[in-house]
Coordinates of C-alpha atoms in Angstrom, one line a residue:
X1 CA 53.0 -36.8 83.8
X2 CA 54.5 -37.2 80.6
X3 CA 54.3 -36.4 76.7
X4 CA 53.2 -38.6 74.0
X5 CA 53.3 -38.9 70.2
X6 CA 52.8 -41.4 67.5
X7 CA 51.4 -42.3 64.1
X8 CA 49.2 -44.8 62.2
X9 CA 49.6 -45.4 58.4
X10 CA 52.2 -46.9 56.0
X11 CA 54.3 -45.2 54.1
X12 CA 57.6 -44.4 56.5
X13 CA 60.5 -46.3 56.5
X14 CA 62.1 -47.4 59.7
X15 CA 64.4 -45.0 59.8
X16 CA 62.3 -41.7 58.9
X17 CA 59.7 -43.2 61.5
X18 CA 62.1 -43.2 64.5
X19 CA 63.7 -39.6 63.2
X20 CA 60.2 -38.4 63.3
X21 CA 59.4 -39.5 66.8
X22 CA 62.1 -38.5 68.2
X23 CA 61.8 -34.8 66.7
X24 CA 58.2 -35.1 67.6
X25 CA 58.7 -36.3 71.2
X26 CA 61.6 -33.6 71.7
X27 CA 59.6 -30.8 70.9
X28 CA 57.4 -31.7 74.2
X29 CA 60.8 -32.4 76.3
X30 CA 59.4 -29.8 79.1
X31 CA 56.6 -32.3 79.9
X32 CA 58.8 -35.4 80.5
X33 CA 62.4 -34.4 81.1
X34 CA 63.2 -38.0 82.9
X35 CA 63.1 -40.3 80.2
X36 CA 62.4 -41.0 76.2
X37 CA 61.2 -43.9 74.3
X38 CA 60.1 -45.1 71.0
X39 CA 58.2 -48.0 69.7
X40 CA 57.9 -48.7 66.1
X41 CA 56.1 -51.6 63.9
X42 CA 54.7 -51.7 60.8
X43 CA 53.0 -48.6 59.5
X44 CA 52.9 -47.4 63.5
X45 CA 55.1 -45.7 66.0
X46 CA 54.5 -44.3 69.7
X47 CA 56.9 -42.3 71.5
X48 CA 56.9 -41.1 75.1
X49 CA 58.7 -38.2 77.0
X50 CA 58.5 -39.3 81.1
X51 CA 58.0 -37.1 84.0
X52 CA 59.1 -39.8 86.4
X53 CA 56.5 -40.1 89.6
X54 CA 54.9 -43.4 89.7
X55 CA 57.4 -46.3 89.4
X56 CA 60.5 -44.6 89.0
X57 CA 62.8 -47.3 88.3
X58 CA 60.1 -49.4 86.0
X59 CA 57.8 -47.3 84.5
X60 CA 59.5 -46.5 81.3
X61 CA 57.3 -46.3 78.3
X62 CA 56.3 -47.1 75.5
X63 CA 55.6 -50.2 77.2
X64 CA 54.8 -53.7 76.0
X65 CA 52.4 -56.4 77.6
X66 CA 54.4 -59.9 78.2
X67 CA 53.3 -61.4 74.9
X68 CA 54.2 -58.2 72.9
X69 CA 50.6 -57.7 71.4
X70 CA 50.2 -54.2 72.8
X71 CA 52.0 -51.1 73.5
X72 CA 51.0 -47.9 75.4
X73 CA 52.6 -44.6 75.4
X74 CA 50.2 -42.9 78.4
X75 CA 50.3 -39.3 80.0
X76 CA 49.0 -39.0 83.3
X77 CA 48.2 -41.0 86.7
X78 CA 45.7 -43.5 87.4
X79 CA 45.0 -42.6 91.4
X80 CA 43.0 -45.9 91.8
X81 CA 45.8 -48.4 90.3
X82 CA 46.5 -50.1 93.6
X83 CA 42.9 -51.3 93.8
X84 CA 43.0 -52.2 90.2
X85 CA 46.0 -54.1 90.4
X86 CA 44.8 -56.3 93.2
X87 CA 41.6 -57.0 92.0
X88 CA 43.4 -58.3 88.3
X89 CA 46.0 -60.1 90.6
X90 CA 42.9 -61.8 92.1
X91 CA 41.8 -63.2 88.7
X92 CA 45.1 -64.5 87.9
X93 CA 47.2 -61.1 86.4
X94 CA 51.1 -61.3 87.0
X95 CA 52.5 -58.0 86.7
X96 CA 56.3 -57.3 86.1
X97 CA 56.4 -53.4 87.1
X98 CA 54.9 -51.5 90.0
X99 CA 53.6 -48.7 87.6
X100 CA 50.7 -47.7 87.1
X101 CA 51.0 -48.1 83.2
X102 CA 51.0 -52.1 83.4
X103 CA 47.5 -51.5 84.5
X104 CA 46.1 -50.3 81.6
X105 CA 47.8 -52.9 79.7
X106 CA 46.3 -55.5 81.9
X107 CA 43.0 -54.2 82.2
X108 CA 42.8 -53.6 78.4
X109 CA 43.6 -57.0 77.6
X110 CA 40.7 -58.3 79.5
X111 CA 38.0 -55.3 79.0
X112 CA 39.0 -53.9 75.4
X113 CA 38.2 -50.1 75.3
X114 CA 35.5 -50.5 78.2
X115 CA 38.8 -50.4 80.4
X116 CA 38.8 -46.7 80.8
X117 CA 35.4 -46.9 82.9
X118 CA 37.7 -48.4 85.3
X119 CA 40.0 -45.8 85.6
X120 CA 39.9 -43.2 88.3
X121 CA 42.8 -40.3 87.4
X122 CA 44.0 -38.0 84.6
X123 CA 45.1 -39.1 81.5
X124 CA 45.8 -39.4 77.8
X125 CA 46.7 -42.2 76.4
X126 CA 47.9 -44.2 73.2
X127 CA 47.4 -48.1 73.1
X128 CA 48.3 -50.1 69.7
X129 CA 46.6 -53.5 69.6
X130 CA 48.7 -55.8 67.3
X131 CA 46.5 -58.4 66.8
X132 CA 43.3 -56.2 65.6
X133 CA 45.7 -53.8 64.0
X134 CA 44.3 -51.1 66.1
X135 CA 45.4 -47.9 67.4
X136 CA 43.0 -46.5 70.8
X137 CA 43.2 -43.4 72.2
X138 CA 41.6 -42.3 75.5
X139 CA 41.2 -38.9 77.5
X140 CA 40.2 -38.3 81.2
X141 CA 36.5 -37.7 82.2
X142 CA 37.1 -33.6 82.9
X143 CA 39.6 -33.3 80.4
X144 CA 42.7 -32.4 82.6
X145 CA 45.3 -33.8 80.1
X146 CA 45.5 -32.9 76.9
X147 CA 45.4 -34.8 73.3
X148 CA 45.1 -34.0 69.8
X149 CA 45.1 -35.3 66.4
X150 CA 45.4 -35.0 62.7
X151 CA 45.7 -36.6 59.3
X152 CA 48.3 -36.0 56.5
X153 CA 49.4 -37.7 53.5
X154 CA 47.2 -40.7 54.4
X155 CA 48.8 -41.2 58.2
X156 CA 46.7 -40.2 61.4
X157 CA 48.7 -38.4 64.0
X158 CA 48.6 -37.5 67.5
X159 CA 50.7 -35.9 70.2
X160 CA 50.4 -33.9 73.9
X161 CA 50.5 -31.0 72.5
X162 CA 50.2 -29.1 69.1
X163 CA 53.8 -28.4 68.9
X164 CA 54.5 -32.0 68.8
X165 CA 52.2 -32.3 65.3
X166 CA 54.1 -29.3 63.8
X167 CA 57.1 -31.0 63.7
X168 CA 55.3 -33.1 60.5
X169 CA 56.8 -32.2 57.5
X170 CA 54.3 -30.4 55.3
X171 CA 52.0 -29.3 58.2
X172 CA 52.2 -25.5 59.0
X173 CA 50.4 -23.7 61.9
X174 CA 47.2 -21.9 60.5
X175 CA 44.9 -20.0 62.3
X176 CA 41.3 -21.2 62.3
X177 CA 38.8 -18.3 62.2
X178 CA 35.9 -19.8 63.3
X179 CA 38.0 -21.1 66.7
X180 CA 39.2 -17.4 67.3
X181 CA 35.4 -16.5 67.2
X182 CA 34.8 -18.8 69.7
X183 CA 37.5 -17.9 71.9
X184 CA 36.3 -14.7 71.6
X185 CA 33.2 -15.6 73.0
X186 CA 33.2 -18.4 75.1
X187 CA 37.1 -17.8 76.3
X188 CA 38.4 -21.3 74.5
X189 CA 37.0 -23.3 71.5
X190 CA 34.4 -25.8 71.6
X191 CA 36.0 -28.9 71.2
X192 CA 37.2 -30.7 69.2
X193 CA 38.1 -27.9 67.5
X194 CA 41.5 -25.8 68.1
X195 CA 43.0 -22.7 67.0
X196 CA 44.8 -24.6 64.6
X197 CA 42.9 -25.3 61.3
X198 CA 43.1 -28.9 60.4
X199 CA 44.4 -30.0 64.1
X200 CA 41.5 -31.4 66.7
X201 CA 41.6 -32.3 70.2
X202 CA 39.8 -35.2 71.7
X203 CA 36.9 -34.1 74.0
X204 CA 37.3 -35.1 77.6
X205 CA 35.8 -38.5 78.1
X206 CA 36.3 -40.0 74.7
X207 CA 37.8 -42.6 73.5
X208 CA 39.0 -42.9 69.7
X209 CA 39.4 -46.4 67.7
X210 CA 41.7 -45.8 64.7
X211 CA 41.9 -49.1 62.3
X212 CA 42.4 -49.3 58.4
X213 CA 39.9 -47.3 56.6
X214 CA 37.8 -46.2 59.7
X215 CA 37.5 -43.9 62.4
X216 CA 35.5 -44.1 65.3
X217 CA 34.7 -41.6 68.2
X218 CA 32.6 -42.3 71.0
X219 CA 32.2 -40.9 74.9
X220 CA 32.4 -43.3 77.5
X221 CA 31.2 -40.9 80.2
X222 CA 28.9 -37.8 80.2
X223 CA 27.8 -35.0 83.1
X224 CA 24.1 -35.5 84.1
X225 CA 22.2 -33.9 86.7
X226 CA 18.8 -35.2 87.7
X227 CA 19.5 -38.9 87.9
X228 CA 18.2 -39.6 91.0
X229 CA 15.3 -37.9 92.4
X230 CA 16.3 -34.7 94.8
X231 CA 16.0 -35.1 98.3
X232 CA 16.0 -32.8 101.0
X233 CA 19.3 -31.3 102.1
X234 CA 20.6 -32.9 105.4
X235 CA 23.5 -33.7 107.0
X236 CA 23.9 -36.8 105.1
X237 CA 24.9 -34.8 102.3
X238 CA 27.6 -32.9 103.8
X239 CA 29.0 -36.3 105.2
X240 CA 28.9 -38.1 101.6
X241 CA 30.9 -34.9 100.2
X242 CA 33.1 -34.7 102.8
X243 CA 34.2 -38.4 102.8
X244 CA 34.4 -38.3 98.7
X245 CA 36.4 -35.5 99.1
X246 CA 39.0 -36.8 101.7
X247 CA 39.4 -40.2 99.3
X248 CA 40.1 -38.1 96.4
X249 CA 42.7 -36.2 98.0
X250 CA 44.6 -39.5 100.0
X251 CA 44.3 -41.0 96.7
X252 CA 45.9 -38.1 94.8
X253 CA 48.8 -37.9 97.4
X254 CA 50.0 -41.6 95.7
X255 CA 53.7 -40.9 94.3
X256 CA 57.5 -41.7 94.6
X257 CA 57.9 -38.3 95.1
X258 CA 57.1 -35.3 97.0
X259 CA 53.5 -34.0 96.4
X260 CA 53.1 -30.4 96.8
X261 CA 50.0 -28.0 97.0
X262 CA 48.9 -24.9 95.7
X263 CA 47.1 -22.7 98.5
X264 CA 45.5 -19.8 97.2
X265 CA 44.2 -18.4 100.2
X266 CA 40.1 -19.3 99.4
X267 CA 38.2 -21.9 100.7
X268 CA 38.8 -24.7 98.3
X269 CA 42.4 -24.7 98.3
X270 CA 42.5 -24.5 101.9
X271 CA 40.7 -27.2 102.3
X272 CA 42.5 -29.6 100.3
X273 CA 45.6 -28.6 102.1
X274 CA 43.9 -29.1 105.3
X275 CA 42.9 -32.7 104.2
X276 CA 46.5 -33.6 102.8
X277 CA 48.5 -32.0 105.9
X278 CA 48.3 -35.5 107.9
X279 CA 48.4 -37.7 105.0
X280 CA 51.6 -36.1 104.0
X281 CA 54.2 -38.8 105.3
X282 CA 57.0 -36.0 105.1
X283 CA 55.2 -33.0 106.0
X284 CA 53.2 -30.8 103.3
X285 CA 54.6 -27.9 101.2
X286 CA 52.7 -25.4 100.2
X287 CA 53.2 -22.5 97.3
X288 CA 51.0 -19.4 96.2
X289 CA 51.0 -16.3 94.0
X290 CA 51.2 -12.6 95.5
X291 CA 50.5 -9.7 94.0
X292 CA 52.1 -6.4 94.9
X293 CA 48.4 -4.7 93.8
X294 CA 46.3 -5.4 97.0
X295 CA 43.5 -5.8 94.8
X296 CA 44.4 -9.4 93.5
X297 CA 46.9 -10.0 96.6
X298 CA 45.7 -13.2 99.0
X299 CA 48.8 -14.1 100.9
X300 CA 47.2 -12.7 104.2
X301 CA 45.1 -15.7 103.7
X302 CA 47.7 -17.9 102.5
X303 CA 49.8 -16.7 105.9
X304 CA 46.5 -17.8 108.1
X305 CA 46.3 -21.1 106.6
X306 CA 50.1 -22.0 106.6
X307 CA 50.1 -20.8 110.3
X308 CA 46.9 -23.0 111.3
X309 CA 48.5 -26.2 109.5
X310 CA 51.5 -25.5 110.6
X311 CA 53.4 -26.0 107.3
X312 CA 56.1 -24.5 105.2
X313 CA 54.4 -22.0 102.7
X314 CA 56.3 -20.2 99.8
X315 CA 54.7 -17.4 97.8
X316 CA 56.0 -15.9 94.7
X317 CA 55.6 -11.9 94.2
X318 CA 54.2 -11.4 90.6
X319 CA 54.8 -8.0 89.9
X320 CA 53.7 -6.2 86.5
X321 CA 57.0 -6.8 84.8
X322 CA 56.9 -10.0 85.6
X323 CA 53.6 -11.1 84.1
X324 CA 54.9 -9.0 81.3
X325 CA 58.2 -10.9 80.7
X326 CA 56.2 -14.1 81.1
X327 CA 53.2 -13.7 78.8
X328 CA 54.5 -14.3 75.2
X329 CA 56.3 -17.2 76.7
X330 CA 52.7 -18.2 78.4
X331 CA 51.1 -18.2 74.9
X332 CA 53.4 -20.8 73.4
X333 CA 52.9 -23.0 75.6
X334 CA 48.7 -22.6 76.2
X335 CA 49.0 -22.8 72.0
X336 CA 46.1 -20.9 72.1
X337 CA 45.1 -16.8 72.1
X338 CA 43.5 -15.9 75.8
X339 CA 41.3 -13.0 76.8
X340 CA 43.1 -12.8 80.5
X341 CA 46.5 -12.3 82.2
X342 CA 46.0 -14.9 84.1
X343 CA 47.5 -18.1 83.1
X344 CA 51.2 -16.0 83.1
X345 CA 51.3 -15.7 87.1
X346 CA 50.3 -19.4 87.2
X347 CA 53.0 -20.2 84.8
X348 CA 55.4 -18.3 87.2
X349 CA 53.8 -20.1 90.0
X350 CA 55.0 -23.5 88.4
X351 CA 58.2 -22.2 87.5
X352 CA 59.0 -21.1 91.0
X353 CA 57.4 -24.9 92.8
X354 CA 59.7 -26.6 90.3
X355 CA 62.6 -24.8 91.5
X356 CA 62.1 -25.8 95.1
X357 CA 62.3 -29.4 93.9
X358 CA 58.6 -30.2 93.3
X359 CA 57.0 -32.5 90.7
X360 CA 53.4 -32.6 91.8
X361 CA 50.9 -30.5 93.4
X362 CA 47.6 -30.7 94.6
X363 CA 44.9 -27.9 93.4
X364 CA 41.5 -26.4 94.2
X365 CA 40.4 -26.3 90.9
X366 CA 37.0 -28.0 90.1
X367 CA 35.0 -26.9 93.5
X368 CA 33.4 -23.7 91.5
X369 CA 32.0 -25.9 89.3
X370 CA 30.5 -28.5 90.9
X371 CA 29.5 -27.0 94.1
X372 CA 28.4 -23.7 92.3
X373 CA 30.8 -21.2 93.5
X374 CA 31.5 -18.9 90.6
X375 CA 29.6 -15.1 90.6
X376 CA 28.0 -16.3 87.0
X377 CA 25.6 -18.6 88.9
X378 CA 24.6 -16.1 91.4
X379 CA 24.2 -13.2 88.8
X380 CA 22.2 -15.8 86.9
X381 CA 19.7 -16.0 89.9
X382 CA 19.4 -12.5 90.2
X383 CA 18.5 -12.2 86.8
X384 CA 16.2 -13.9 86.6
X385 CA 14.6 -12.9 90.2
X386 CA 14.6 -9.1 88.3
X387 CA 13.1 -10.7 85.0
X388 CA 10.1 -11.3 86.9
X389 CA 10.1 -7.7 88.4
X390 CA 12.0 -5.6 85.3
X391 CA 10.7 -2.4 86.3
X392 CA 12.1 -2.9 90.3
X393 CA 14.6 -0.6 91.3
X394 CA 15.4 -2.6 94.4
X395 CA 16.5 -5.6 93.0
X396 CA 19.5 -4.4 90.9
X397 CA 21.1 -3.8 94.5
X398 CA 21.6 -7.3 94.5
X399 CA 24.2 -7.4 91.9
X400 CA 26.5 -5.3 94.3
X401 CA 26.4 -8.2 97.1
X402 CA 28.3 -10.7 94.6
X403 CA 30.8 -8.3 93.5
X404 CA 32.5 -7.0 96.9
X405 CA 35.7 -6.7 95.1
X406 CA 34.7 -4.5 92.3
X407 CA 35.1 -1.0 93.8
X408 CA 33.4 0.6 90.7
X409 CA 30.3 -1.5 90.5
X410 CA 29.7 -0.7 94.0
X411 CA 29.4 3.1 93.2
X412 CA 27.0 2.1 90.1
X413 CA 23.0 3.3 90.1
X414 CA 20.4 0.7 90.0
X415 CA 19.6 1.5 86.4
X416 CA 23.4 0.9 85.0
X417 CA 23.1 -2.1 86.9
X418 CA 20.1 -3.4 85.4
X419 CA 21.4 -2.5 81.7
X420 CA 25.1 -3.9 82.6
X421 CA 24.1 -7.2 83.7
X422 CA 21.5 -7.6 81.0
X423 CA 18.2 -7.2 83.3
X424 CA 15.3 -7.6 80.5
X425 CA 17.8 -8.0 77.7
X426 CA 17.4 -11.8 78.0
X427 CA 15.2 -14.9 77.7
X428 CA 15.4 -16.8 80.6
X429 CA 14.2 -19.7 78.7
X430 CA 17.3 -19.4 76.7
X431 CA 19.5 -22.3 76.9
X432 CA 22.5 -20.0 77.4
X433 CA 20.7 -17.5 79.8
X434 CA 23.0 -17.9 82.5
X435 CA 26.2 -17.0 80.3
X436 CA 24.6 -14.3 77.7
X437 CA 26.3 -11.3 79.9
X438 CA 30.1 -12.6 79.8
X439 CA 29.4 -13.4 76.2
X440 CA 28.2 -10.1 75.3
X441 CA 31.4 -8.5 77.5
X442 CA 33.5 -11.1 76.0
X443 CA 32.5 -10.9 72.5
X444 CA 33.4 -7.1 72.4
X445 CA 36.4 -7.7 71.6
X446 CA 35.3 -8.9 68.1
X447 CA 35.0 -5.4 67.1
X448 CA 38.5 -5.2 66.4
X449 CA 38.4 -8.3 64.0
X450 CA 39.7 -6.8 60.8
X451 CA 37.8 -7.2 57.2
X452 CA 39.1 -10.6 56.5
X453 CA 38.5 -12.1 59.4
X454 CA 35.1 -10.6 59.6
X455 CA 34.3 -11.8 55.5
X456 CA 35.5 -15.4 56.9
X457 CA 33.0 -15.4 59.8
X458 CA 30.0 -13.8 58.3
X459 CA 26.6 -15.9 59.3
X460 CA 28.5 -17.8 62.0
X461 CA 26.8 -17.3 65.6
X462 CA 29.4 -19.2 68.1
X463 CA 26.3 -19.5 70.4
X464 CA 24.2 -21.4 68.0
X465 CA 26.8 -24.0 68.0
X466 CA 27.3 -24.0 71.7
X467 CA 23.5 -24.4 71.8
X468 CA 23.4 -27.1 69.3
X469 CA 25.8 -29.4 71.5
X470 CA 23.7 -29.4 74.3
X471 CA 22.4 -33.0 75.3
X472 CA 18.4 -33.6 75.1
X473 CA 18.0 -33.7 78.3
X474 CA 19.2 -30.2 79.2
X475 CA 16.0 -28.2 79.2
X476 CA 14.7 -30.8 81.7
X477 CA 17.2 -29.7 84.3
X478 CA 17.1 -27.1 86.9
X479 CA 18.5 -23.7 85.6
X480 CA 21.4 -23.8 88.0
X481 CA 22.5 -27.0 87.0
X482 CA 21.8 -25.9 82.9
X483 CA 24.5 -23.1 84.0
X484 CA 26.9 -25.7 85.8
X485 CA 27.1 -27.7 82.8
X486 CA 27.8 -25.0 80.6
X487 CA 30.9 -23.8 82.8
X488 CA 31.8 -27.6 83.5
X489 CA 31.7 -28.8 79.9
X490 CA 33.2 -25.8 78.1
X491 CA 35.1 -23.8 80.1
X492 CA 36.2 -25.9 82.4
X493 CA 38.4 -28.4 80.3
X494 CA 38.9 -25.7 77.6
X495 CA 40.6 -22.7 79.6
X496 CA 40.7 -23.7 83.1
X497 CA 42.8 -27.1 83.0
X498 CA 44.3 -25.8 80.0
X499 CA 45.5 -22.7 80.5
X500 CA 45.3 -22.1 83.7
X501 CA 46.1 -25.8 84.1
X502 CA 48.0 -28.2 82.5
X503 CA 50.1 -26.0 80.1
X504 CA 51.5 -23.7 82.4
X505 CA 52.4 -26.4 84.9
X506 CA 53.9 -28.5 82.3
X507 CA 55.7 -26.0 80.7
X508 CA 58.2 -26.5 83.9
X509 CA 57.6 -30.2 84.3
X510 CA 54.9 -30.0 87.2
X511 CA 52.1 -32.2 87.5
X512 CA 48.9 -30.6 88.7
X513 CA 46.1 -32.8 90.9
X514 CA 42.7 -31.9 91.5
X515 CA 40.3 -33.6 93.9
X516 CA 37.6 -31.9 93.5
X517 CA 37.5 -33.7 89.9
X518 CA 37.4 -37.6 91.2
X519 CA 34.7 -38.0 88.6
X520 CA 32.8 -40.0 92.3
X521 CA 32.6 -36.2 94.0
X522 CA 31.2 -35.0 90.5
X523 CA 28.9 -37.5 90.1
X524 CA 27.6 -36.6 93.9
X525 CA 27.4 -33.1 93.6
X526 CA 25.2 -33.2 90.6
X527 CA 23.0 -35.8 92.4
X528 CA 22.4 -32.6 94.9
X529 CA 19.5 -30.0 95.1
X530 CA 20.4 -27.0 93.8
X531 CA 19.5 -25.0 96.9
X532 CA 22.0 -27.6 98.7
X533 CA 24.9 -25.6 96.4
X534 CA 23.6 -22.2 96.2
X535 CA 21.7 -21.6 99.2
X536 CA 20.4 -18.0 98.2
X537 CA 23.3 -16.3 97.5
X538 CA 25.8 -18.2 99.3
X539 CA 27.8 -20.2 97.2
X540 CA 29.0 -23.4 97.7
X541 CA 26.5 -24.3 101.1
X542 CA 27.3 -27.8 101.2
X543 CA 31.2 -27.3 100.8
X544 CA 31.3 -24.4 103.5
X545 CA 29.1 -26.6 106.0
X546 CA 31.7 -29.9 105.1
X547 CA 34.8 -27.5 106.0
X548 CA 32.9 -25.6 109.0
X549 CA 35.3 -27.8 111.9
X550 CA 38.1 -27.7 109.5
X551 CA 39.1 -24.2 109.0
X552 CA 39.3 -21.1 110.6
X553 CA 36.4 -18.8 110.4
X554 CA 38.3 -16.0 108.4
X555 CA 38.7 -18.7 105.6
X556 CA 35.1 -20.5 105.7
X557 CA 32.8 -17.9 105.8
X558 CA 35.2 -16.0 103.3
X559 CA 33.1 -14.5 100.4
X560 CA 34.2 -16.0 96.9
X561 CA 36.7 -13.9 95.5
X562 CA 37.7 -15.0 92.2
X563 CA 41.8 -15.7 91.1
X564 CA 42.6 -12.8 89.2
X565 CA 45.6 -11.2 87.8
X566 CA 46.3 -7.1 86.8
X567 CA 45.0 -6.9 83.0
X568 CA 46.7 -3.7 81.7
X569 CA 50.3 -4.7 83.2
X570 CA 51.5 -6.0 79.7
X571 CA 52.3 -2.6 79.2
X572 CA 54.9 -1.9 81.7
X573 CA 58.7 -2.2 81.6
X574 CA 61.3 -3.3 79.0
X575 CA 59.1 -6.7 78.0
X576 CA 55.8 -4.5 77.8
X577 CA 57.4 -2.1 75.3
X578 CA 58.5 -4.6 73.1
X579 CA 54.9 -6.5 73.3
X580 CA 53.2 -3.1 72.5
X581 CA 55.1 -3.3 69.3
X582 CA 52.9 -5.9 68.2
X583 CA 50.0 -3.5 68.3
X584 CA 51.4 -1.2 66.4
X585 CA 49.5 -0.3 63.2
X586 CA 52.2 -1.7 60.8
X587 CA 52.7 -5.0 62.6
X588 CA 48.5 -5.6 62.9
X589 CA 48.5 -4.8 58.9
X590 CA 51.2 -7.4 58.6
X591 CA 49.0 -10.5 60.6
X592 CA 46.2 -8.9 58.5
X593 CA 43.8 -10.4 61.5
X594 CA 42.6 -7.2 63.3
X595 CA 42.0 -3.3 62.2
X596 CA 44.8 -1.8 62.7
X597 CA 43.1 1.9 63.4
X598 CA 40.8 0.5 66.1
X599 CA 43.7 -1.1 67.9
X600 CA 46.2 1.6 67.6
X601 CA 43.3 3.6 69.5
X602 CA 43.2 1.1 72.0
X603 CA 47.0 1.1 72.9
X604 CA 46.7 4.7 72.4
X605 CA 43.9 4.5 75.4
X606 CA 46.1 2.0 77.6
X607 CA 49.1 4.1 77.5
X608 CA 47.4 7.3 78.7
X609 CA 45.6 5.2 81.8
X610 CA 45.2 1.7 82.6
X611 CA 42.3 -0.2 81.0
X612 CA 39.7 -0.5 83.9
X613 CA 36.8 -2.1 82.3
X614 CA 36.8 -6.0 81.1
X615 CA 35.7 -5.3 77.8
X616 CA 38.8 -2.9 76.8
X617 CA 41.0 -5.6 78.9
X618 CA 39.4 -8.5 77.3
X619 CA 40.2 -7.0 73.7
X620 CA 43.7 -5.5 74.6
X621 CA 44.6 -9.3 76.0
X622 CA 42.8 -11.0 73.0
X623 CA 44.5 -9.0 70.3
X624 CA 47.7 -9.0 71.8
X625 CA 47.8 -12.9 72.7
X626 CA 46.5 -13.4 69.3
X627 CA 49.3 -11.9 67.6
X628 CA 51.7 -13.8 69.3
X629 CA 50.3 -16.8 68.6
X630 CA 50.7 -16.1 65.2
X631 CA 53.9 -15.1 65.2
X632 CA 54.9 -18.3 67.8
X633 CA 53.5 -20.7 65.3
X634 CA 53.0 -19.4 61.7
X635 CA 56.2 -17.3 61.4
X636 CA 58.2 -18.5 64.8
X637 CA 59.8 -15.4 64.8
X638 CA 59.1 -14.9 69.0
X639 CA 61.8 -17.2 70.5
X640 CA 60.7 -18.6 74.2
X641 CA 62.3 -18.1 77.6
X642 CA 65.1 -20.5 78.3
X643 CA 64.5 -24.0 80.1
X644 CA 64.3 -24.4 83.8
X645 CA 67.8 -25.9 85.2
X646 CA 66.6 -28.0 87.8

């Protein structure tokens, strides 16, 4: 895991080029504290900051081919690099290093840009082909690793994080109003848009070819459902899923350093940790988050799993003060506003694990998307059920079954439940039907937009734009598959793998590895019958069957409880008091993004008592994180926390 940066285009002297590359890379040093390297050629430059995990002694980058015609700066891991190396060697290729980096060079030399189709890994890379004078950028299928780009004064620039691009003289951070509207609708911008006006991200599963006077962006893979005729669910499904997940876990333990695991207490991380434990040569260490509020805390389940496996488990307890203290620095690393405080505890967890000497961890993320584990999938099924009899007073009671952890919801009447979940408000034929209630709840935060933002966004509908990005075959898929596609294509890379994944982990030089996002497993799950994944209201049915004899009963049959963190905690303590100043009428008025009076009333409401509803919390966190983003990047007035000493 590393950081990459670079440029393509004439006009910089060698001294200017080297100075710029070093400045861009140094800004991303948190992603790669172990080594640095630069490459410059005629009108091209590549920079690299290294987090050494594979090929510790011979994996320095940028790496050139033996003839000097190719040069690669690469971020991530190719988990099947041993198999690819063996195949290449059988065809006459000779390797100088033991790194996975060199495997990409040899594959490209033989296959050109199509080499990405052979890679099973999490990666973002830039490869310079001197023969063709062509720069190739590529990003992994699921969007685990980030890659951003822009044009300025006739040159093309790229970097692992936007911070690297902001080192270019003349490029200034400016908030993109449409991106903010999308964040306040979907929790993340729609790629290739970012929070920064004029700066784009390379979408997941895409390559970009940059040549003199021409730029081509194209996908090399996409998530598809219904590729095979669905067969009746049987034991073979369970065996295939278990075998693929076992192999995905096995190859993600490949490293020249110790690999740990994040253990949350839920089914997904418990299963990954169970599969990894016997494969870890020196024993597996696991890490988890605990909260001092019982509603959010899962440490008892973490302890059950650690005891069952006989592994060393350590957890970090996050209180209100800790989350408030970490929040501003978290936004600096997410590089976009957020609507939940959830990234902050994960930011602290990565610092905790790094302090214990860990550089890479396994994570259970991805299972809920590919096996239909989220409440939103069950909620959509109930809403469709209720839509067939909208006057029924019995059917809305089903909503209580999917949210047992929301005590306030358990007390509501059927009429309230039906209205809250939008029964009868949405057309079941709407391609975004499954996600409309979430969009409505989240979009409530846009009521706080100021006049300037409202004017800029007049006539724009984020949902219409999302619908326009759906593939032509989308309407032929099962409703569950449609909902899974929306979650996996948009929220997973845009928020989960970014704000709660790569960005907060790499803030402390931790590489996260996701066995559930092995593309072989993703494709196999997409071929399953919908009822194999969501049986009635039982989520992740096939995965639970695969895990039945591996996990304790309390874990295997535990109802889904999504990872959540306390929201209004950012009011607490000394750090909270500092954050509150950002929401004062004066401060809000200076930024010009939100309505000062409406925001002041929300702040006053939260100071009287904790904000209880999702809408108020989303608005509060969204406004606060946007103001922090604005000061971090537009004015650069909020210093980040000191780097972790390791």
